[in-house]
Amino acid sequence: MAEKSFPLNKEQLEKIASEYGTPFYLYDEKAIRDNMARFTKAFSIFPEFREYFAVKAMPNPYMLKILAECGCGADCSSLPELVLSEKAGIKGEYVMFTSNETPSHEYKYAFERNNIINLDDITHISYLEKNLGKLPELICFRYNPGSLKKGGVNAIIGKPEEAKYGLTREQIFEAYKICKEKGCKRFGLHTMVASNELNPDSFVETARILFELAVELKQKLDINLEFIDMGGGLGIPYKSDQKAVDYDEVAKKMRVEYDRLIVPNGIDPLRICWECGRPITGPYGWLVTRAIHEKHIYKEYIGVDASMADLMRPGMYGAYRHVSIAGKENESATETYDVVGSLCENCDKFAVDRKLPKIDIGDLIIIHDAGAHGRAMGFNYNAKLRCGELLLRTDGSVKQIRRRETIEDYFATIDFSGLDSF
């Protein structure tokens, strides 16, 4: 069972809300550091381990700096993400550039900074060579196992053979052969076939597939991989009746496959990597919003000052988020509400037919498990201004790490000077 908690009481939260206004995201630094320590400890049973935090989940340099202090690298998919990582002190081969349909200038930026370039297609070899003048010494490829991947396939990414990502099994061998002939000397292997998966055995199956491929690359092409990147996909228990993934269980079962396949075939030591985002920060971030309206028609509605523009996943995907009311955590859930935002879209709902304690206008509402793919996926439809981000420091103080947007921000890219004569 996944217990849902919040690090502040109502009085503490009201004080923060009065200073910064609602809505806002709040992240718990201590909880994130402690969680990263557990994650690292579990996978340290391998000769070498590295987590490349998925910047897309939390593109904030303050958070990246915290994670860098915990030993993390960064997995980036765009030029701005590369820049963010650099500003946070994550550099060189601690940056994995996993991108698809990538413009040449972004590859050039990563290449010049000695970041690991993870290619998504076999045609990108010639594209890279043409635009960079040569291939990097270290190259990595993203593998799409297609129908070989059976377990843990879910609707977020879908069946691997229907995904746009990665090279086929046949292409993988050809790609490494080409790169070796062109002078590449160091090699990595990557995949990403799951998202928000809670079944530990799914990741063990993925590891087995990658380990078997590593053995074949060694035997057929004399390719010695430096690392295998498992991608991400480790889920978190959004619902209280779900069980969190046991890092130790996944690591130990993966180690059995490692000892069975990697060690006897002369590929040991091999660095094991992840590029997780959601399980690292997701459970330790909350969207805090205030009840400002109520509506009594065919259903009971509570209107809040946040909207889908601040947290899109519940409205876009129907993703569940636990909701609690500050100061009413122990009260009985006697009412049934739709908790909704102000966007001109009927899907702008944080909770539907949710049993909750009675909500009064002015109550602070806490939306849980919003520490990844939350503020990062915000948008400006309806000219909504995205909320800010606050960090609860280890000493109990609160630091603003991103201010809320202003009208001036929204208009910053428009040139009004020629409007009168248009």
C-alpha positions in Angstrom: 0.0 0.0 0.0 1.3 3.5 -0.9 0.6 5.9 1.9 0.0 9.5 0.6 1.6 12.2 2.8 2.5 15.8 2.7 5.5 17.4 4.6 3.7 20.5 6.0 0.7 21.1 8.2 -2.1 23.5 7.3 -0.7 26.5 9.2 2.7 26.1 7.5 1.1 25.7 4.1 -1.1 28.8 4.6 1.9 30.8 5.5 3.6 29.8 2.2 0.5 30.4 0.2 0.1 33.9 1.7 3.6 34.8 0.6 3.7 33.3 -2.9 0.0 33.0 -3.8 -1.6 29.9 -5.3 -1.3 27.8 -7.2 2.3 26.6 -6.9 4.4 23.4 -7.0 6.2 22.4 -3.9 9.1 19.9 -3.9 10.6 18.1 -0.9 14.4 18.3 -1.2 15.2 15.9 1.7 12.8 13.2 0.4 14.2 13.4 -3.1 17.8 13.1 -1.8 16.9 10.2 0.4 15.0 8.5 -2.4 18.0 8.9 -4.8 20.3 7.4 -2.1 18.0 4.3 -1.9 18.0 4.1 -5.7 21.8 4.3 -6.0 22.3 1.8 -3.1 20.1 -0.8 -4.8 21.9 -0.7 -8.1 25.3 -0.4 -6.7 25.5 -4.2 -6.6 26.7 -3.8 -10.2 30.4 -3.0 -10.9 29.4 0.5 -11.9 26.0 2.3 -11.9 24.8 5.7 -13.1 21.4 7.4 -13.2 21.0 9.9 -16.0 18.0 11.8 -14.6 15.4 12.5 -17.3 15.5 16.3 -17.6 12.1 16.3 -19.3 10.5 15.3 -16.0 11.8 18.3 -14.0 13.6 20.9 -16.2 14.7 23.1 -13.3 18.5 23.8 -12.8 18.0 23.9 -9.0 16.7 20.3 -9.0 19.3 19.2 -11.5 22.0 20.6 -9.2 20.6 18.7 -6.2 20.6 15.5 -8.2 24.1 16.1 -9.5 25.2 16.3 -5.9 23.6 12.9 -5.5 25.8 11.5 -8.3 23.3 11.8 -11.2 23.9 12.6 -14.7 21.3 14.0 -17.1 19.4 12.5 -19.9 18.5 15.3 -22.4 16.4 15.4 -25.6 16.8 19.0 -26.7 19.3 21.9 -26.8 17.6 23.8 -24.0 17.8 20.7 -21.8 21.5 20.4 -22.7 22.0 24.0 -21.6 20.1 23.5 -18.4 22.2 20.5 -17.4 25.4 22.4 -18.2 24.3 25.3 -16.0 23.6 22.9 -13.2 27.2 21.6 -13.5 26.4 18.3 -15.3 28.9 18.0 -18.1 30.8 15.7 -20.4 29.8 12.1 -20.4 27.5 12.7 -17.5 25.1 14.0 -20.1 23.3 11.5 -22.4 21.8 13.1 -25.5 18.8 10.8 -26.3 17.0 12.6 -29.1 15.0 11.8 -32.2 14.5 13.8 -35.4 17.2 16.0 -34.1 18.5 19.2 -35.9 22.2 19.2 -36.8 23.1 22.2 -34.6 21.8 20.3 -31.5 24.0 17.3 -32.3 26.9 19.7 -32.8 26.4 21.3 -29.4 26.4 17.9 -27.7 29.4 16.7 -29.7 31.5 19.8 -28.8 30.8 19.2 -25.1 31.8 15.6 -25.2 28.2 14.5 -24.3 27.2 10.9 -25.1 25.2 10.9 -28.3 22.5 8.2 -28.4 21.3 7.7 -31.9 17.7 6.8 -32.6 18.1 5.5 -36.2 20.6 3.9 -38.5 20.3 6.8 -41.0 21.5 9.2 -38.3 25.0 7.8 -38.6 25.5 9.4 -42.0 23.6 12.5 -40.9 25.9 12.9 -37.9 29.0 12.3 -40.0 27.9 14.8 -42.6 27.1 17.5 -40.2 29.9 17.0 -37.7 32.6 16.0 -40.1 33.3 12.8 -38.2 31.7 10.4 -35.8 32.4 10.7 -32.0 34.7 8.1 -30.4 31.9 7.0 -28.1 28.6 6.2 -29.8 25.3 4.7 -28.4 22.2 3.3 -30.2 18.7 3.1 -29.0 17.3 -0.4 -29.5 13.7 -1.2 -30.3 13.2 -4.9 -29.5 9.8 -5.0 -31.3 7.8 -8.1 -30.5 10.7 -9.6 -28.5 9.5 -7.5 -25.6 6.5 -9.2 -24.1 6.0 -8.2 -20.5 5.3 -4.7 -19.1 4.0 -3.2 -22.3 1.4 -0.5 -21.5 -0.6 2.1 -23.3 1.6 5.1 -22.5 4.4 4.0 -25.0 2.5 1.0 -26.5 3.8 -2.0 -28.3 7.5 -1.4 -29.2 6.9 -2.4 -32.8 4.4 0.5 -33.1 6.7 3.0 -31.5 8.7 5.6 -33.5 11.8 5.1 -31.4 14.9 3.0 -31.9 16.6 0.6 -34.3 15.4 -2.9 -35.2 17.5 -5.9 -34.2 18.9 -6.3 -37.7 19.7 -2.6 -37.9 21.5 -2.7 -34.5 24.1 -5.1 -35.8 24.6 -3.2 -39.0 24.9 0.2 -37.1 27.6 -1.0 -34.8 29.5 -2.6 -37.7 29.4 0.6 -39.7 30.5 2.7 -36.7 33.4 0.4 -35.8 34.6 0.5 -39.4 34.5 4.3 -39.3 36.7 4.4 -36.3 34.4 4.5 -33.3 36.1 2.8 -30.4 33.7 3.0 -27.5 30.1 1.8 -27.5 26.9 1.9 -25.4 23.5 0.3 -25.8 20.1 1.9 -24.8 16.5 1.1 -24.9 13.2 2.6 -23.6 10.2 0.3 -23.8 8.0 1.1 -20.8 6.5 4.0 -18.9 5.1 4.1 -15.4 5.4 0.3 -15.1 5.0 -1.2 -11.6 5.8 -4.8 -12.4 9.5 -5.5 -11.4 9.7 -8.5 -13.7 9.2 -6.3 -16.8 12.5 -4.6 -16.2 14.3 -7.9 -15.5 13.0 -9.1 -18.9 14.3 -5.9 -20.6 17.7 -6.4 -18.9 17.8 -10.0 -20.2 17.0 -8.9 -23.7 19.8 -6.3 -23.6 22.3 -8.6 -21.9 21.7 -11.3 -24.6 22.2 -8.6 -27.3 25.4 -7.5 -25.7 26.7 -11.1 -25.8 25.8 -11.4 -29.5 27.5 -8.1 -30.3 30.6 -9.4 -28.6 30.5 -12.7 -30.4 29.6 -11.5 -33.9 31.3 -8.1 -34.1 33.8 -8.1 -31.3 32.0 -5.1 -29.8 32.7 -4.6 -26.1 29.9 -2.4 -24.7 30.9 0.1 -21.9 27.4 0.5 -20.7 23.8 -0.6 -21.0 21.2 2.1 -20.4 17.9 0.5 -19.3 16.0 3.7 -20.1 13.3 4.7 -17.7 9.8 3.5 -17.1 9.9 2.7 -13.4 6.4 3.7 -12.2 5.1 5.1 -9.0 2.0 4.2 -7.1 -0.4 7.0 -7.9 -3.2 5.1 -6.2 -3.1 4.2 -2.5 -3.8 0.5 -3.2 -0.8 0.2 -5.6 2.6 -1.1 -4.5 5.8 0.9 -5.2 8.5 -0.8 -7.2 11.1 -2.4 -5.0 14.4 -1.1 -6.2 16.3 -3.9 -4.4 14.2 -6.6 -6.0 14.7 -5.3 -9.5 18.4 -4.9 -9.0 18.9 -8.3 -7.5 17.0 -10.1 -10.3 18.9 -8.1 -12.9 22.1 -9.1 -11.2 21.2 -12.8 -11.6 20.8 -12.3 -15.4 24.1 -10.2 -15.4 26.0 -13.1 -13.8 24.4 -15.6 -16.1 25.1 -13.7 -19.4 27.6 -10.9 -19.0 30.2 -12.4 -16.7 30.9 -15.7 -18.4 31.1 -14.0 -21.8 33.9 -11.6 -20.9 31.9 -8.4 -21.0 32.2 -7.7 -17.2 32.6 -5.0 -15.9 29.7 -3.3 -17.6 28.1 -0.1 -16.3 24.4 -0.3 -15.7 22.5 3.0 -16.3 18.9 4.3 -15.9 17.3 7.4 -17.1 14.5 7.6 -14.7 12.6 10.8 -13.9 9.2 9.9 -12.5 10.3 7.6 -9.6 13.1 10.0 -8.6 11.1 13.2 -8.0 7.4 12.3 -8.8 6.2 11.2 -5.3 7.9 14.2 -3.7 6.2 17.1 -5.5 2.7 18.5 -5.0 0.5 21.0 -6.8 -1.1 23.2 -4.2 -4.2 25.1 -5.3 -7.1 26.9 -3.6 -10.8 26.3 -3.8 -12.4 29.5 -5.2 -15.8 28.4 -6.5 -18.4 25.7 -6.1 -21.2 24.7 -8.5 -24.3 22.6 -7.9 -25.9 21.3 -11.1 -26.1 17.7 -12.3 -23.0 17.1 -10.3 -21.1 18.7 -7.5 -18.1 20.8 -8.6 -15.3 22.5 -6.8 -13.4 25.1 -8.9 -9.8 25.8 -8.1 -7.3 28.4 -9.2 -5.0 25.9 -10.9 -6.0 24.4 -14.3 -5.0 21.8 -16.7 -2.4 24.3 -18.0 -0.5 23.7 -14.7 -1.0 19.9 -14.6 -2.2 18.4 -17.8 -2.0 14.6 -17.3 -5.3 14.1 -15.4 -7.2 16.0 -18.1 -5.2 14.7 -21.1 -4.8 11.1 -20.2 -7.3 10.6 -17.4 -4.3 10.0 -15.1 -5.3 9.5 -11.5 -3.9 11.9 -8.8 -4.6 11.6 -5.1 -6.3 14.7 -3.7 -6.2 15.8 -0.1 -7.5 18.9 1.7 -5.1 20.8 4.0 -6.2 20.4 7.6 -8.9 17.8 6.7 -6.7 14.8 6.1 -8.4 12.8 8.8 -12.0 13.8 8.1 -14.4 11.4 6.6 -14.9 11.5 2.8 -18.6 12.3 2.9 -18.9 14.3 -0.4 -18.5 13.4 -4.1 -16.9 16.1 -6.3 -15.4 16.8 -9.6 -12.4 19.1 -8.8 -12.0 21.3 -11.9 -10.0 24.2 -13.3 -10.9 27.2 -15.4 -9.7 26.1 -18.8 -12.3 26.2 -21.6 -12.1 22.5 -22.0 -14.4 20.0 -20.3 -11.5 17.7 -19.6 -9.9 20.3 -17.3 -10.5 18.1 -14.2 -8.1 17.0 -11.5 -10.5 14.5 -10.0 -13.9 13.1 -11.2 -16.5 11.7 -8.9 -14.0 11.7 -6.1 -15.0 11.0 -2.5 -13.6 13.8 -0.4 -14.2 15.6 2.9 -16.5 18.6 2.6 -14.6 21.4 0.8 -15.1 25.0 1.8 -14.3 28.0 -0.3 -10.7 29.0 0.6 -9.5 25.5 1.4 -6.1 24.6 0.2 -6.2 21.5 -2.0 -3.1 19.3 -2.4 -2.7 17.3 -5.6 -0.2 14.5 -4.9 2.6 12.8 -7.0 3.1 15.9 -9.2 6.9 16.1 -8.9 7.6 14.8 -12.4 5.9 15.6 -15.7 3.9 18.3 -14.0 5.1 21.9 -14.3 7.3 20.6 -17.2 4.2 19.8 -19.3 2.5 23.1 -18.6 1.2 25.2 -21.5 -0.4 28.6 -22.2 -3.7 27.7 -23.9 -6.5 30.2 -23.0 -3.6 32.5 -22.3 -3.2 30.8 -18.9 -0.1 31.8 -17.0 1.8 28.9 -15.5 2.4 28.7 -11.8 5.8 28.8 -10.0 7.9 26.2 -8.2 9.0 26.2 -4.6 11.6 24.0 -2.9 11.2 22.9 0.7 14.9 22.8 1.8 16.4 20.3 4.1 16.4 22.9 6.9 12.7 23.6 6.6 13.0 26.9 4.7 11.3 27.4 1.4 13.1 28.8 -1.7 11.4 29.9 -4.9 13.1 28.1 -7.8 10.8 29.4 -10.5 8.5 32.4 -10.2 5.0 32.3 -11.6 4.5 33.6 -15.1 3.3 37.2 -15.7 1.3 38.8 -18.5 4.6 40.4 -19.6 6.1 36.9 -20.0 3.1 35.8 -22.1 3.5 38.8 -24.5 7.3 38.7 -24.6 7.5 37.0 -28.0 5.0 39.3 -29.7 6.2 42.5 -31.5 3.4 45.0 -30.9 5.3 47.9 -32.4 3.9 47.4 -35.9 0.4 46.5 -34.9 -1.1 50.0 -35.5 0.1 50.1 -39.1 -0.7 46.5 -39.8 
